[in-house]
Amino acid sequence: MFSGVLAKVRPHDPSRGRSPVCHDKRDACLPKFSIIVPVFNEALLIQPFLRHLRERAPEAEIIVADGGSSDGTVELATGFCDQLVKSERNRATQMNSGACVAHGEFLWFVHVDAELPLRCLDEIACMMNDSKVVGGYFRIRLPRRFIYRLTDSFAHYAGILLRMRCGDHGIFCRRTAFLDIGGFPKVPLMEDVEFFRQLYRSGRVTYSDKRILVSPRRYEAIGRTRLTLAYGFIATLYIFGFPLAKLASIYKRMCCHHT
């Protein structure tokens, strides 16, 4: 069962370019795509990102899933999304809460610090035309520095080999597949990888060569080389079956700020 409380619903604005959700004949005009954006204290990014999202995906239902922000993120998001849900601070719980209220046939989970490619919904729709495809993802692009080229290239090819993808890749899936899997598992770390592997087992998973531009803000804050090596180290331990609780502890020591 998914947790989460519906907090806000934005009335449809015809100027936004998408059809309103019907109340009398709901099945006839539900949005085909629902985009779920998990956030926590993202006041600086939330409005610019939601404007960008509306521009790149005007037909989609946009759902912000807040994890208890205290910096005004919720107030800033209100009016810029179709629904806003609140839950505890846990990315899996937040994404499940957003999916629980979504109306779309396809669910797309994206991060607030990403830049999406042009015609992204057309790209997903094309891939999902194959009934055997249960979901997919996009390739990522970090800024033009050698360490970032190493990171996004390694993430792609190692991910194919090991059947691993993280949330930066913009994982999307059919609603039916999401429900069959049971949503994102509530684990201390790598809930997106765990979900992706379950998705992979449930049917065909594909990807687009179009890139999601990923913000380097964590790399700049923690250190480019340090974070790249830390991610690789944690991924290696994960492959060899280290408990997620221990990986979460390692992640906290290596990849988070200490005050």
Coordinates of C-alpha atoms in Angstrom, one line a residue:
M1 CA 0.0 0.0 0.0
F2 CA 1.3 3.4 -0.9
S3 CA 1.3 6.2 1.7
G4 CA 0.9 9.9 1.2
V5 CA -1.6 12.6 1.6
L6 CA -3.0 14.6 -1.3
A7 CA -2.1 18.2 -0.4
K8 CA -2.9 20.4 -3.4
V9 CA -4.6 20.1 -6.8
R10 CA -4.0 22.8 -9.4
P11 CA -7.0 23.7 -11.5
H12 CA -6.4 23.2 -15.2
D13 CA -5.2 26.3 -17.1
P14 CA -6.2 26.0 -20.8
S15 CA -3.2 28.1 -21.8
R16 CA -0.9 25.3 -20.6
G17 CA -1.7 23.2 -23.7
R18 CA -3.2 20.1 -22.2
S19 CA -6.7 18.8 -21.9
P20 CA -8.6 19.0 -18.6
V21 CA -9.3 15.9 -16.7
C22 CA -12.9 15.0 -17.1
H23 CA -15.0 14.4 -14.0
D24 CA -18.1 12.9 -15.6
K25 CA -16.3 10.8 -18.2
R26 CA -12.9 10.4 -16.6
D27 CA -11.8 7.4 -18.7
A28 CA -12.3 9.3 -21.9
C29 CA -9.7 12.0 -21.3
L30 CA -7.3 11.0 -18.6
P31 CA -3.7 12.3 -19.3
K32 CA -1.6 9.7 -20.9
F33 CA 1.5 10.6 -19.1
S34 CA 2.0 11.4 -15.4
I35 CA 5.3 12.8 -14.3
I36 CA 6.3 12.4 -10.7
V37 CA 8.9 14.7 -9.2
P38 CA 10.2 13.9 -5.7
V39 CA 11.5 16.9 -3.8
F40 CA 12.9 18.0 -0.5
N41 CA 13.9 21.6 0.2
E42 CA 14.3 22.6 -3.4
A43 CA 13.0 26.2 -3.2
L44 CA 15.6 27.5 -5.6
L45 CA 14.9 25.0 -8.3
I46 CA 11.3 24.1 -8.1
Q47 CA 9.6 26.8 -10.1
P48 CA 12.2 27.1 -12.9
F49 CA 12.1 23.3 -13.2
L50 CA 8.3 23.1 -13.3
R51 CA 8.2 25.8 -16.0
H52 CA 10.8 23.8 -17.9
L53 CA 8.8 20.6 -17.4
R54 CA 5.6 22.2 -18.6
E55 CA 7.4 23.5 -21.7
R56 CA 8.9 20.2 -22.6
A57 CA 6.0 18.0 -21.6
P58 CA 2.8 20.2 -22.0
E59 CA 0.5 17.2 -22.3
A60 CA 1.6 15.5 -19.1
E61 CA 0.1 15.5 -15.6
I62 CA 2.7 16.9 -13.3
I63 CA 2.8 15.6 -9.7
V64 CA 5.2 17.0 -7.1
A65 CA 5.9 14.6 -4.2
D66 CA 7.2 16.5 -1.3
G67 CA 9.1 14.9 1.6
G68 CA 8.4 17.5 4.3
S69 CA 10.2 20.5 2.9
S70 CA 10.7 23.4 5.3
D71 CA 12.1 26.1 2.9
G72 CA 8.9 27.0 1.1
T73 CA 9.1 24.4 -1.7
V74 CA 5.5 23.4 -1.3
E75 CA 4.2 27.0 -1.5
L76 CA 6.4 27.7 -4.5
A77 CA 5.2 24.5 -6.3
T78 CA 1.5 25.3 -5.7
G79 CA 0.1 26.6 -8.9
F80 CA 2.9 25.2 -11.1
C81 CA 1.8 21.5 -10.9
D82 CA -1.4 19.5 -11.3
Q83 CA -1.1 17.7 -8.0
L84 CA 1.1 18.0 -4.9
V85 CA 1.3 15.2 -2.4
K86 CA 3.1 15.1 1.0
S87 CA 4.7 12.1 2.7
E88 CA 7.6 11.3 5.0
R89 CA 11.1 12.1 3.7
N90 CA 11.9 9.0 1.8
R91 CA 12.3 9.0 -1.9
A92 CA 10.6 5.7 -2.5
T93 CA 7.6 6.7 -0.3
Q94 CA 7.4 10.0 -2.1
M95 CA 7.4 8.5 -5.6
N96 CA 4.9 5.8 -4.6
S97 CA 2.7 8.5 -3.1
G98 CA 2.8 10.5 -6.3
A99 CA 2.1 7.4 -8.4
C100 CA -0.8 6.5 -6.2
V101 CA -2.7 9.7 -7.3
A102 CA -1.5 9.7 -10.9
H103 CA -4.0 9.3 -13.7
G104 CA -1.7 8.5 -16.6
E105 CA -1.2 5.3 -18.4
F106 CA 2.5 5.9 -18.2
L107 CA 4.5 7.0 -15.2
W108 CA 7.7 8.9 -15.5
F109 CA 9.9 9.7 -12.5
V110 CA 12.2 12.7 -12.9
H111 CA 14.5 14.7 -10.7
V112 CA 14.1 18.4 -10.1
D113 CA 17.7 19.3 -11.1
A114 CA 17.4 17.7 -14.6
E115 CA 17.0 19.2 -18.1
L116 CA 14.8 17.1 -20.2
P117 CA 15.3 16.6 -24.0
L118 CA 13.0 18.1 -26.6
R119 CA 9.9 16.0 -27.6
C120 CA 10.6 13.7 -24.6
L121 CA 7.0 12.5 -24.4
D122 CA 7.0 11.6 -28.1
E123 CA 10.1 9.6 -27.5
I124 CA 8.6 7.7 -24.7
A125 CA 5.3 7.1 -26.6
C126 CA 7.3 5.7 -29.6
M127 CA 9.2 3.3 -27.3
M128 CA 6.0 2.2 -25.5
N129 CA 4.2 1.4 -28.7
D130 CA 5.6 -2.0 -28.4
S131 CA 3.2 -3.9 -26.0
K132 CA 6.1 -6.0 -24.8
V133 CA 8.0 -3.0 -23.5
V134 CA 7.2 -2.4 -19.8
G135 CA 9.4 0.6 -19.3
G136 CA 12.6 2.4 -20.0
Y137 CA 15.0 5.3 -19.4
F138 CA 17.1 8.0 -21.0
R139 CA 20.8 8.3 -21.3
I140 CA 22.3 11.0 -19.1
R141 CA 24.7 13.8 -19.9
L142 CA 26.9 15.7 -17.4
P143 CA 28.8 18.9 -18.2
R144 CA 31.8 18.7 -20.5
R145 CA 34.6 17.7 -18.2
F146 CA 36.7 14.5 -18.5
I147 CA 35.6 13.1 -15.1
Y148 CA 31.9 13.7 -16.1
R149 CA 32.4 12.0 -19.5
L150 CA 33.8 9.0 -17.6
T151 CA 30.9 9.0 -15.2
D152 CA 28.0 9.2 -17.7
S153 CA 29.7 6.7 -20.1
F154 CA 30.4 4.3 -17.4
A155 CA 26.9 4.6 -16.0
H156 CA 25.5 3.7 -19.4
Y157 CA 27.5 0.7 -20.4
A158 CA 28.0 -0.7 -17.0
G159 CA 24.3 -0.2 -16.4
I160 CA 23.4 -2.3 -19.5
L161 CA 25.8 -5.0 -18.4
L162 CA 24.6 -5.1 -14.8
R163 CA 21.0 -4.1 -15.4
M164 CA 21.2 -1.1 -13.1
R165 CA 19.8 2.3 -13.5
C166 CA 19.5 5.2 -11.0
G167 CA 16.8 7.9 -10.8
D168 CA 18.9 10.4 -12.8
H169 CA 18.1 8.4 -15.9
G170 CA 14.4 9.3 -15.8
I171 CA 12.9 5.8 -15.4
F172 CA 9.5 5.4 -16.9
C173 CA 7.0 2.5 -17.0
R174 CA 3.5 1.4 -17.6
R175 CA 1.2 1.9 -14.7
T176 CA 0.2 -1.7 -14.9
A177 CA 3.9 -2.8 -14.5
F178 CA 4.4 -0.4 -11.6
L179 CA 1.4 -1.9 -9.8
D180 CA 2.5 -5.5 -10.6
I181 CA 5.9 -4.8 -9.1
G182 CA 4.5 -3.1 -6.1
G183 CA 6.1 0.3 -6.6
F184 CA 9.5 1.4 -5.3
P185 CA 10.7 -0.7 -2.3
K186 CA 11.2 1.3 0.9
V187 CA 14.9 0.6 1.4
P188 CA 17.6 2.8 2.9
L189 CA 19.4 3.2 -0.4
M190 CA 19.2 2.4 -4.2
E191 CA 15.4 2.1 -4.3
D192 CA 15.6 3.2 -7.9
V193 CA 18.0 0.4 -8.8
E194 CA 16.0 -2.2 -6.9
F195 CA 12.8 -1.0 -8.8
F196 CA 14.6 -1.0 -12.1
R197 CA 15.7 -4.6 -11.6
Q198 CA 12.2 -5.7 -10.8
L199 CA 11.0 -3.8 -13.9
Y200 CA 13.6 -5.6 -16.0
R201 CA 12.4 -9.0 -14.7
S202 CA 8.8 -8.2 -15.6
G203 CA 9.2 -7.5 -19.3
R204 CA 11.3 -5.8 -21.9
V205 CA 13.1 -2.5 -20.9
T206 CA 14.4 -0.1 -23.5
Y207 CA 16.2 3.2 -23.5
S208 CA 16.5 6.4 -25.6
D209 CA 19.8 7.9 -26.8
K210 CA 18.3 11.3 -26.2
R211 CA 20.0 12.7 -23.1
I212 CA 18.8 14.1 -19.8
L213 CA 21.2 16.8 -18.8
V214 CA 22.0 16.1 -15.1
S215 CA 23.1 18.8 -12.8
P216 CA 26.7 18.4 -11.4
R217 CA 25.7 20.2 -8.1
R218 CA 26.5 17.1 -5.9
Y219 CA 29.8 16.5 -7.7
E220 CA 30.8 20.2 -7.2
A221 CA 29.7 20.1 -3.5
I222 CA 31.4 16.8 -2.6
G223 CA 34.2 16.7 -5.1
R224 CA 34.1 15.4 -8.7
T225 CA 36.6 12.6 -8.4
R226 CA 35.6 11.7 -4.8
L227 CA 31.9 11.3 -5.7
T228 CA 32.6 9.4 -8.9
L229 CA 34.8 6.9 -7.1
A230 CA 32.3 6.7 -4.2
Y231 CA 29.5 5.9 -6.6
G232 CA 31.6 3.2 -8.3
F233 CA 32.6 1.7 -5.0
I234 CA 29.1 1.5 -3.7
A235 CA 27.8 0.1 -7.0
T236 CA 30.5 -2.6 -6.8
L237 CA 29.5 -3.6 -3.2
Y238 CA 25.9 -3.6 -4.2
I239 CA 26.6 -6.1 -7.1
F240 CA 28.4 -8.4 -4.6
G241 CA 25.3 -8.4 -2.3
F242 CA 26.3 -6.1 0.5
P243 CA 23.3 -5.2 2.7
L244 CA 21.6 -2.0 1.7
A245 CA 21.7 -0.7 5.3
K246 CA 25.5 -1.0 5.3
L247 CA 25.7 0.7 1.9
A248 CA 23.5 3.5 3.2
S249 CA 26.0 4.0 6.0
I250 CA 28.9 4.1 3.5
Y251 CA 27.0 6.5 1.3
K252 CA 26.4 8.8 4.2
R253 CA 30.1 8.9 5.1
M254 CA 31.4 9.3 1.6
C255 CA 28.8 11.3 -0.3
C256 CA 27.2 13.6 2.2
H257 CA 28.1 16.9 3.8
H258 CA 29.2 16.7 7.4
T259 CA 28.6 19.7 9.7

